[in-house]
mmCIF file of C-alpha atoms in Angstrom:
data_model
loop_
_atom_site.group_PDB
_atom_site.id
_atom_site.type_symbol
_atom_site.label_atom_id
_atom_site.label_comp_id
_atom_site.label_asym_id
_atom_site.label_seq_id
_atom_site.Cartn_x
_atom_site.Cartn_y
_atom_site.Cartn_z
ATOM 1 C CA UNK B 18 111.405 -29.425 34.976
ATOM 2 C CA UNK B 19 109.228 -26.488 36.015
ATOM 3 C CA UNK B 20 108.538 -25.411 32.439
ATOM 4 C CA UNK B 21 107.565 -28.980 31.489
ATOM 5 C CA UNK B 22 105.058 -29.148 34.345
ATOM 6 C CA UNK B 23 103.625 -25.799 33.318
ATOM 7 C CA UNK B 24 103.375 -26.988 29.712
ATOM 8 C CA UNK B 25 101.585 -30.132 30.848
ATOM 9 C CA UNK B 26 99.115 -28.051 32.829
ATOM 10 C CA UNK B 27 98.571 -25.773 29.830
ATOM 11 C CA UNK B 28 97.802 -28.815 27.690
ATOM 12 C CA UNK B 29 95.294 -30.052 30.243
ATOM 13 C CA UNK B 30 93.426 -26.766 30.427
ATOM 14 C CA UNK B 31 93.751 -26.245 26.647
ATOM 15 C CA UNK B 32 95.058 -22.705 26.946
ATOM 16 C CA UNK B 33 95.351 -20.561 23.820
ATOM 17 C CA UNK B 34 96.241 -16.958 23.237
ATOM 18 C CA UNK B 35 94.019 -15.576 20.479
ATOM 19 C CA UNK B 36 94.553 -12.167 18.903
ATOM 20 C CA UNK B 37 91.427 -10.133 18.232
ATOM 21 C CA UNK B 38 92.779 -6.919 16.703
ATOM 22 C CA UNK B 39 94.914 -3.866 17.137
ATOM 23 C CA UNK B 40 95.571 -0.347 15.936
ATOM 24 C CA UNK B 41 98.322 2.156 15.229
ATOM 25 C CA UNK B 42 97.468 5.793 15.870
ATOM 26 C CA UNK B 43 99.320 9.097 15.908
ATOM 27 C CA UNK B 44 98.523 11.951 18.299
ATOM 28 C CA UNK B 45 96.141 11.911 21.281
ATOM 29 C CA UNK B 46 93.691 9.003 21.283
ATOM 30 C CA UNK B 47 91.186 7.195 23.461
ATOM 31 C CA UNK B 48 89.636 3.739 23.132
ATOM 32 C CA UNK B 49 86.726 2.485 25.241
ATOM 33 C CA UNK B 50 84.607 -0.605 25.326
ATOM 34 C CA UNK B 51 82.926 -3.376 27.249
ATOM 35 C CA UNK B 52 84.719 -6.686 27.771
ATOM 36 C CA UNK B 53 82.857 -9.800 26.676
ATOM 37 C CA UNK B 54 85.451 -12.432 27.616
ATOM 38 C CA UNK B 55 86.714 -13.557 31.047
ATOM 39 C CA UNK B 56 90.410 -13.029 30.275
ATOM 40 C CA UNK B 57 91.451 -10.243 27.917
ATOM 41 C CA UNK B 58 94.970 -8.980 27.289
ATOM 42 C CA UNK B 59 96.320 -5.710 25.907
ATOM 43 C CA UNK B 60 99.907 -5.445 24.618
ATOM 44 C CA UNK B 61 101.501 -2.005 24.193
ATOM 45 C CA UNK B 62 103.813 -2.795 21.278
ATOM 46 C CA UNK B 63 104.904 0.851 20.879
ATOM 47 C CA UNK B 64 104.160 4.062 22.724
ATOM 48 C CA UNK B 65 102.456 4.546 26.082
ATOM 49 C CA UNK B 66 98.899 4.474 27.370
ATOM 50 C CA UNK B 67 96.919 4.793 30.575
ATOM 51 C CA UNK B 68 94.587 1.879 31.322
ATOM 52 C CA UNK B 69 91.484 2.256 33.498
ATOM 53 C CA UNK B 70 89.061 -0.572 34.267
ATOM 54 C CA UNK B 71 86.469 -1.467 36.877
ATOM 55 C CA UNK B 72 87.717 -2.667 40.238
ATOM 56 C CA UNK B 73 90.978 -0.672 40.310
ATOM 57 C CA UNK B 74 91.745 2.250 42.611
ATOM 58 C CA UNK B 75 93.692 4.087 39.921
ATOM 59 C CA UNK B 76 94.998 3.853 36.345
ATOM 60 C CA UNK B 77 97.802 1.568 35.178
ATOM 61 C CA UNK B 78 100.528 3.156 33.089
ATOM 62 C CA UNK B 79 101.467 0.949 30.148
ATOM 63 C CA UNK B 80 105.002 1.483 28.861
ATOM 64 C CA UNK B 81 106.404 0.191 25.538
ATOM 65 C CA UNK B 82 106.346 -3.594 25.616
ATOM 66 C CA UNK B 83 104.030 -3.849 28.637
ATOM 67 C CA UNK B 84 101.143 -6.319 28.676
ATOM 68 C CA UNK B 85 98.048 -6.245 30.885
ATOM 69 C CA UNK B 86 95.778 -9.263 31.428
ATOM 70 C CA UNK B 87 92.298 -8.219 32.536
ATOM 71 C CA UNK B 88 90.676 -10.839 34.744
ATOM 72 C CA UNK B 89 86.874 -10.877 34.707
ATOM 73 C CA UNK B 90 86.565 -7.115 34.137
ATOM 74 C CA UNK B 91 83.450 -5.483 32.627
ATOM 75 C CA UNK B 92 84.904 -2.501 30.769
ATOM 76 C CA UNK B 93 88.128 -0.687 29.922
ATOM 77 C CA UNK B 94 89.390 2.663 28.761
ATOM 78 C CA UNK B 95 92.791 3.386 27.224
ATOM 79 C CA UNK B 96 94.252 6.836 26.612
ATOM 80 C CA UNK B 97 97.512 7.638 24.902
ATOM 81 C CA UNK B 98 99.387 9.916 22.551
ATOM 82 C CA UNK B 99 100.648 13.448 22.875
ATOM 83 C CA UNK B 100 99.544 16.791 21.432
ATOM 84 C CA UNK B 101 97.100 19.637 22.026
ATOM 85 C CA UNK B 102 94.287 18.490 19.771
ATOM 86 C CA UNK B 103 91.258 16.604 21.135
ATOM 87 C CA UNK B 104 91.850 12.847 21.447
ATOM 88 C CA UNK B 105 90.827 10.726 18.503
ATOM 89 C CA UNK B 106 88.237 8.070 19.357
ATOM 90 C CA UNK B 107 89.489 4.650 18.253
ATOM 91 C CA UNK B 108 86.634 2.183 17.719
ATOM 92 C CA UNK B 109 86.574 -1.365 16.296
ATOM 93 C CA UNK B 110 86.013 -1.658 12.563
ATOM 94 C CA UNK B 111 84.419 -4.376 10.462
ATOM 95 C CA UNK B 112 86.669 -6.446 8.237
ATOM 96 C CA UNK B 113 90.328 -7.118 8.899
ATOM 97 C CA UNK B 114 90.893 -6.605 12.670
ATOM 98 C CA UNK B 115 94.568 -5.792 12.040
ATOM 99 C CA UNK B 116 94.065 -3.397 9.125
ATOM 100 C CA UNK B 117 94.960 -0.347 11.197
ATOM 101 C CA UNK B 118 98.288 -1.864 12.162
ATOM 102 C CA UNK B 119 99.470 -1.327 8.589
ATOM 103 C CA UNK B 120 99.889 2.349 9.555
ATOM 104 C CA UNK B 121 102.456 1.513 12.244
ATOM 105 C CA UNK B 122 105.723 3.420 12.111
ATOM 106 C CA UNK B 123 108.189 4.951 14.548
ATOM 107 C CA UNK B 124 105.879 7.848 15.373
ATOM 108 C CA UNK B 125 102.733 5.916 16.242
ATOM 109 C CA UNK B 126 101.340 4.240 19.327
ATOM 110 C CA UNK B 127 100.679 0.574 18.579
ATOM 111 C CA UNK B 128 98.380 -1.588 20.660
ATOM 112 C CA UNK B 129 97.502 -5.258 20.104
ATOM 113 C CA UNK B 130 94.550 -6.901 21.837
ATOM 114 C CA UNK B 131 93.440 -10.465 22.342
ATOM 115 C CA UNK B 132 91.954 -12.916 24.785
ATOM 116 C CA UNK B 133 92.852 -16.144 26.542
ATOM 117 C CA UNK B 134 90.754 -19.133 25.569
ATOM 118 C CA UNK B 135 90.606 -22.178 27.875
ATOM 119 C CA UNK B 136 88.343 -25.068 28.675
ATOM 120 C CA UNK B 137 85.927 -24.520 31.613
ATOM 121 C CA UNK B 138 88.271 -26.030 34.195
ATOM 122 C CA UNK B 139 91.201 -23.954 32.967
ATOM 123 C CA UNK B 140 89.136 -20.796 32.999
ATOM 124 C CA UNK B 141 88.290 -21.304 36.652
ATOM 125 C CA UNK B 142 91.931 -22.024 37.512
ATOM 126 C CA UNK B 143 93.397 -18.996 35.764
ATOM 127 C CA UNK B 144 90.693 -16.646 37.019
ATOM 128 C CA UNK B 145 91.635 -17.769 40.503
ATOM 129 C CA UNK B 146 95.392 -17.471 39.921
ATOM 130 C CA UNK B 147 95.449 -13.912 38.545
ATOM 131 C CA UNK B 148 94.548 -10.543 40.119
ATOM 132 C CA UNK B 149 91.956 -8.219 38.518
ATOM 133 C CA UNK B 150 94.740 -6.846 36.292
ATOM 134 C CA UNK B 151 98.045 -8.678 35.868
ATOM 135 C CA UNK B 152 100.572 -6.087 34.702
ATOM 136 C CA UNK B 153 103.710 -7.464 33.018
ATOM 137 C CA UNK B 154 106.344 -4.742 32.844
ATOM 138 C CA UNK B 155 108.682 -4.792 29.855
ATOM 139 C CA UNK B 156 111.356 -2.927 31.824
ATOM 140 C CA UNK B 157 111.953 -6.018 33.986
ATOM 141 C CA UNK B 158 114.794 -8.288 32.908
ATOM 142 C CA UNK B 159 112.425 -11.271 32.886
ATOM 143 C CA UNK B 160 110.289 -9.683 30.139
ATOM 144 C CA UNK B 161 112.922 -9.687 27.395
ATOM 145 C CA UNK B 162 111.202 -12.553 25.601
ATOM 146 C CA UNK B 163 107.861 -10.746 25.828
ATOM 147 C CA UNK B 164 109.331 -7.785 23.970
ATOM 148 C CA UNK B 165 110.835 -10.122 21.369
ATOM 149 C CA UNK B 166 107.518 -11.920 20.840
ATOM 150 C CA UNK B 167 105.705 -8.619 20.430
ATOM 151 C CA UNK B 168 108.220 -7.392 17.849
ATOM 152 C CA UNK B 169 107.956 -10.610 15.824
ATOM 153 C CA UNK B 170 104.176 -10.550 16.060
ATOM 154 C CA UNK B 171 103.957 -6.958 14.855
ATOM 155 C CA UNK B 172 106.367 -7.707 12.016
ATOM 156 C CA UNK B 173 104.212 -10.630 10.938
ATOM 157 C CA UNK B 174 100.943 -8.663 11.147
ATOM 158 C CA UNK B 175 102.282 -5.751 9.094
ATOM 159 C CA UNK B 176 104.531 -7.700 6.685
ATOM 160 C CA UNK B 177 101.742 -9.046 4.446
ATOM 161 C CA UNK B 178 103.747 -12.209 3.728
ATOM 162 C CA UNK B 179 102.550 -15.628 2.665
ATOM 163 C CA UNK B 180 101.440 -17.728 5.643
ATOM 164 C CA UNK B 181 101.075 -14.692 7.886
ATOM 165 C CA UNK B 182 97.711 -15.805 9.325
ATOM 166 C CA UNK B 183 99.256 -19.068 10.527
ATOM 167 C CA UNK B 184 102.298 -17.250 11.905
ATOM 168 C CA UNK B 185 100.125 -14.750 13.781
ATOM 169 C CA UNK B 186 98.270 -17.587 15.524
ATOM 170 C CA UNK B 187 101.542 -19.217 16.574
ATOM 171 C CA UNK B 188 103.041 -15.959 17.828
ATOM 172 C CA UNK B 189 99.860 -15.300 19.774
ATOM 173 C CA UNK B 190 100.459 -18.592 21.595
ATOM 174 C CA UNK B 191 104.108 -17.802 22.270
ATOM 175 C CA UNK B 192 103.273 -14.287 23.441
ATOM 176 C CA UNK B 193 100.828 -15.640 26.012
ATOM 177 C CA UNK B 194 103.377 -18.148 27.292
ATOM 178 C CA UNK B 195 106.071 -15.482 27.638
ATOM 179 C CA UNK B 196 103.641 -13.101 29.349
ATOM 180 C CA UNK B 197 102.696 -15.727 31.950
ATOM 181 C CA UNK B 198 106.348 -16.680 32.474
ATOM 182 C CA UNK B 199 107.280 -13.053 33.021
ATOM 183 C CA UNK B 200 104.338 -12.491 35.345
ATOM 184 C CA UNK B 201 105.347 -15.469 37.480
ATOM 185 C CA UNK B 202 108.828 -13.947 37.839
ATOM 186 C CA UNK B 203 107.613 -10.415 38.553
ATOM 187 C CA UNK B 204 104.617 -10.914 40.841
ATOM 188 C CA UNK B 205 103.924 -12.404 44.249
ATOM 189 C CA UNK B 206 101.518 -15.143 43.237
ATOM 190 C CA UNK B 207 98.620 -16.126 45.491
ATOM 191 C CA UNK B 208 98.447 -19.743 46.704
ATOM 192 C CA UNK B 209 97.219 -21.966 43.896
ATOM 193 C CA UNK B 210 98.094 -24.024 40.864
ATOM 194 C CA UNK B 211 100.229 -21.427 39.060
ATOM 195 C CA UNK B 212 102.374 -20.836 42.116
ATOM 196 C CA UNK B 213 102.884 -24.504 42.981
ATOM 197 C CA UNK B 214 103.796 -25.396 39.394
ATOM 198 C CA UNK B 215 106.591 -22.826 39.478
ATOM 199 C CA UNK B 216 108.002 -23.595 42.932
ATOM 200 C CA UNK B 217 111.533 -24.992 42.615
ATOM 201 C CA UNK B 218 111.608 -26.662 46.039
ATOM 202 C CA UNK B 219 108.439 -28.641 45.345
ATOM 203 C CA UNK B 220 109.248 -29.438 41.718
ATOM 204 C CA UNK B 221 110.738 -32.936 42.361
ATOM 205 C CA UNK B 222 107.634 -34.034 44.260
ATOM 206 C CA UNK B 223 105.338 -32.614 41.588
ATOM 207 C CA UNK B 224 107.329 -34.472 38.950
ATOM 208 C CA UNK B 225 106.626 -37.757 40.737
ATOM 209 C CA UNK B 226 102.899 -37.054 41.031
ATOM 210 C CA UNK B 227 102.635 -35.950 37.404
ATOM 211 C CA UNK B 228 104.736 -38.816 36.029
ATOM 212 C CA UNK B 229 102.929 -41.578 37.940
ATOM 213 C CA UNK B 230 99.556 -40.158 38.998
ATOM 214 C CA UNK B 231 98.110 -43.626 39.599
ATOM 215 C CA UNK B 232 100.683 -44.612 42.189
ATOM 216 C CA UNK B 233 99.539 -44.463 45.838
ATOM 217 C CA UNK B 234 102.103 -41.871 46.864
ATOM 218 C CA UNK B 235 102.815 -41.473 50.553
ATOM 219 C CA UNK B 236 103.643 -38.140 52.100
ATOM 220 C CA UNK B 237 107.078 -39.308 53.265
ATOM 221 C CA UNK B 238 108.005 -40.404 49.707
ATOM 222 C CA UNK B 239 107.098 -37.024 48.281
ATOM 223 C CA UNK B 240 108.918 -35.192 51.077
ATOM 224 C CA UNK B 241 112.046 -37.281 50.500
ATOM 225 C CA UNK B 242 112.004 -36.403 46.785
ATOM 226 C CA UNK B 243 111.923 -32.709 47.728
ATOM 227 C CA UNK B 244 114.770 -33.223 50.244
ATOM 228 C CA UNK B 245 112.557 -31.986 53.062
ATOM 229 C CA UNK B 246 111.158 -33.403 56.263
ATOM 230 C CA UNK B 247 107.588 -34.689 56.139
ATOM 231 C CA UNK B 248 106.353 -31.794 58.297
ATOM 232 C CA UNK B 249 108.242 -29.088 56.397
ATOM 233 C CA UNK B 250 107.132 -30.470 53.041
ATOM 234 C CA UNK B 251 103.477 -30.662 54.031
ATOM 235 C CA UNK B 252 103.542 -27.126 55.415
ATOM 236 C CA UNK B 253 105.293 -25.612 52.400
ATOM 237 C CA UNK B 254 102.993 -27.417 49.977
ATOM 238 C CA UNK B 255 99.904 -26.148 51.783
ATOM 239 C CA UNK B 256 101.225 -22.569 51.860
ATOM 240 C CA UNK B 257 102.181 -22.572 48.173
ATOM 241 C CA UNK B 258 99.229 -24.458 46.693
ATOM 242 C CA UNK B 259 96.520 -23.754 49.251
ATOM 243 C CA UNK B 260 95.798 -27.472 49.732
ATOM 244 C CA UNK B 261 97.611 -30.548 51.130
ATOM 245 C CA UNK B 262 99.840 -32.592 48.771
ATOM 246 C CA UNK B 263 97.561 -35.626 48.520
ATOM 247 C CA UNK B 264 94.542 -33.409 47.846
ATOM 248 C CA UNK B 265 96.528 -31.856 45.017
ATOM 249 C CA UNK B 266 97.277 -35.344 43.686
ATOM 250 C CA UNK B 267 93.590 -36.279 43.703
ATOM 251 C CA UNK B 268 92.653 -33.085 41.901
ATOM 252 C CA UNK B 269 95.426 -33.588 39.354
ATOM 253 C CA UNK B 270 93.991 -37.035 38.678
ATOM 254 C CA UNK B 271 90.617 -35.432 38.056
ATOM 255 C CA UNK B 272 92.122 -33.065 35.481
ATOM 256 C CA UNK B 273 93.702 -36.037 33.717
ATOM 257 C CA UNK B 274 90.374 -37.857 33.839
ATOM 258 C CA UNK B 275 88.535 -34.924 32.307
ATOM 259 C CA UNK B 276 91.033 -34.721 29.459
ATOM 260 C CA UNK B 277 90.695 -38.454 28.794
ATOM 261 C CA UNK B 278 86.902 -38.257 28.820
ATOM 262 C CA UNK B 279 86.899 -35.270 26.479
ATOM 263 C CA UNK B 280 89.322 -36.846 24.057
ATOM 264 C CA UNK B 281 87.948 -40.287 23.233
ATOM 265 C CA UNK B 282 86.135 -43.457 24.187
ATOM 266 C CA UNK B 283 88.391 -44.681 26.972
ATOM 267 C CA UNK B 284 86.658 -47.212 29.220
ATOM 268 C CA UNK B 285 85.774 -45.840 32.639
ATOM 269 C CA UNK B 286 87.115 -48.921 34.430
ATOM 270 C CA UNK B 287 90.466 -48.727 32.639
ATOM 271 C CA UNK B 288 90.729 -45.003 33.364
ATOM 272 C CA UNK B 289 89.981 -45.644 37.045
ATOM 273 C CA UNK B 290 92.761 -48.234 37.243
ATOM 274 C CA UNK B 291 95.259 -45.995 35.441
ATOM 275 C CA UNK B 292 94.592 -43.216 37.939
ATOM 276 C CA UNK B 293 95.035 -45.426 40.989
ATOM 277 C CA UNK B 294 91.440 -46.119 42.048
ATOM 278 C CA UNK B 295 90.558 -49.539 43.415
ATOM 279 C CA UNK B 296 87.297 -49.738 41.495
ATOM 280 C CA UNK B 297 85.224 -47.971 38.888
ATOM 281 C CA UNK B 298 82.668 -46.987 41.526
ATOM 282 C CA UNK B 299 85.342 -45.425 43.743
ATOM 283 C CA UNK B 300 86.591 -43.391 40.789
ATOM 284 C CA UNK B 301 83.070 -42.345 39.791
ATOM 285 C CA UNK B 302 82.328 -41.184 43.332
ATOM 286 C CA UNK B 303 85.546 -39.150 43.493
ATOM 287 C CA UNK B 304 84.924 -37.672 40.037
ATOM 288 C CA UNK B 305 81.369 -36.609 40.831
ATOM 289 C CA UNK B 306 82.476 -35.076 44.141
ATOM 290 C CA UNK B 307 85.148 -32.996 42.397
ATOM 291 C CA UNK B 308 83.561 -32.171 39.032
ATOM 292 C CA UNK B 309 79.880 -32.192 39.924
ATOM 293 C CA UNK B 310 78.700 -34.899 37.519
ATOM 294 C CA UNK B 311 79.510 -38.589 36.927
ATOM 295 C CA UNK B 312 82.217 -39.538 34.378
ATOM 296 C CA UNK B 313 79.671 -40.815 31.860
ATOM 297 C CA UNK B 314 77.511 -37.737 32.301
ATOM 298 C CA UNK B 315 80.597 -35.569 31.795
ATOM 299 C CA UNK B 316 81.505 -37.381 28.577
ATOM 300 C CA UNK B 317 77.982 -37.089 27.146
ATOM 301 C CA UNK B 318 77.729 -33.417 28.063
ATOM 302 C CA UNK B 319 81.070 -32.613 26.442
ATOM 303 C CA UNK B 320 79.927 -34.276 23.246
ATOM 304 C CA UNK B 321 76.629 -32.409 23.358
ATOM 305 C CA UNK B 322 78.437 -29.113 23.959
ATOM 306 C CA UNK B 323 80.604 -29.681 20.899
ATOM 307 C CA UNK B 324 77.419 -30.273 18.924
ATOM 308 C CA UNK B 325 75.783 -27.181 20.386
ATOM 309 C CA UNK B 326 73.032 -29.027 22.226
ATOM 310 C CA UNK B 327 73.919 -28.640 25.887
ATOM 311 C CA UNK B 328 74.384 -26.115 28.626
ATOM 312 C CA UNK B 329 77.990 -25.629 29.836
ATOM 313 C CA UNK B 330 79.255 -28.114 32.386
ATOM 314 C CA UNK B 331 79.640 -27.045 36.004
ATOM 315 C CA UNK B 332 83.185 -26.242 37.111
ATOM 316 C CA UNK B 333 84.823 -26.075 40.495
ATOM 317 C CA UNK B 334 87.160 -23.067 40.907
ATOM 318 C CA UNK B 335 89.641 -24.993 43.049
ATOM 319 C CA UNK B 336 90.254 -27.850 40.607
ATOM 320 C CA UNK B 337 93.979 -27.927 41.478
ATOM 321 C CA UNK B 338 94.509 -25.512 44.293
#
């Protein structure tokens, strides 16, 4: 199913939604700052705010329950609240990043912030798949689960109950998933991995490629699974993903290979056979062409990175499409 394919892709790119803080404030307020992460999100749990960031022609109005994902932006400014007094400057504080949320009540604006953490390949994919600011509107019918996740998250942050830190981490994950689901439903996605993974017509063919990535799939087999002619299938796949079907399959194999190499001591020859390559050298050539380094070099660099001894690995933005 579509959601299963999306979940599989999320596992491959090791996506996590991590909360970094929040505040509850009454009256006029303003919050400014630089952005030090590639993908930051802001969730307007209660109240309204106006978001301004670099690269936009005008502000984005955040309504209650709205979420904005900022893609590779340098700075942001948020303004909210009502009243005649000068706006209160809200700045980060040392200590508990959610301490200010304890002041939340029906008369306050409540904002929760966080960021999306991924492995290098996933970061390149999601940066490519999202616009400078992805605005998920709570008013849309598809965002009902986003509003529910926000309410549960806020309740957990402010409830001061046993196990709340664990619960907050889990709700951060669920919030990110619901935000991306809602965005897929609300927005016209550009060609790429996120769009192809959520295309119902192509889903049967993707299921075959994902279930048996080592099989030498032919274009006519994939088209038949999607109940389309070979020509129509190839054209739709290229429009939706940005690449031909068999190129997608090869790049999917490379994502699987990278996960296997990151996760253990699998033999290169066995991995090559599992992914449908006739020889270890053929696999190594394909891997280096796609990833930029040989499989062994990739494995050693990942281990060194985890130990803090290496520069980040190169990534290719179009690792799926």
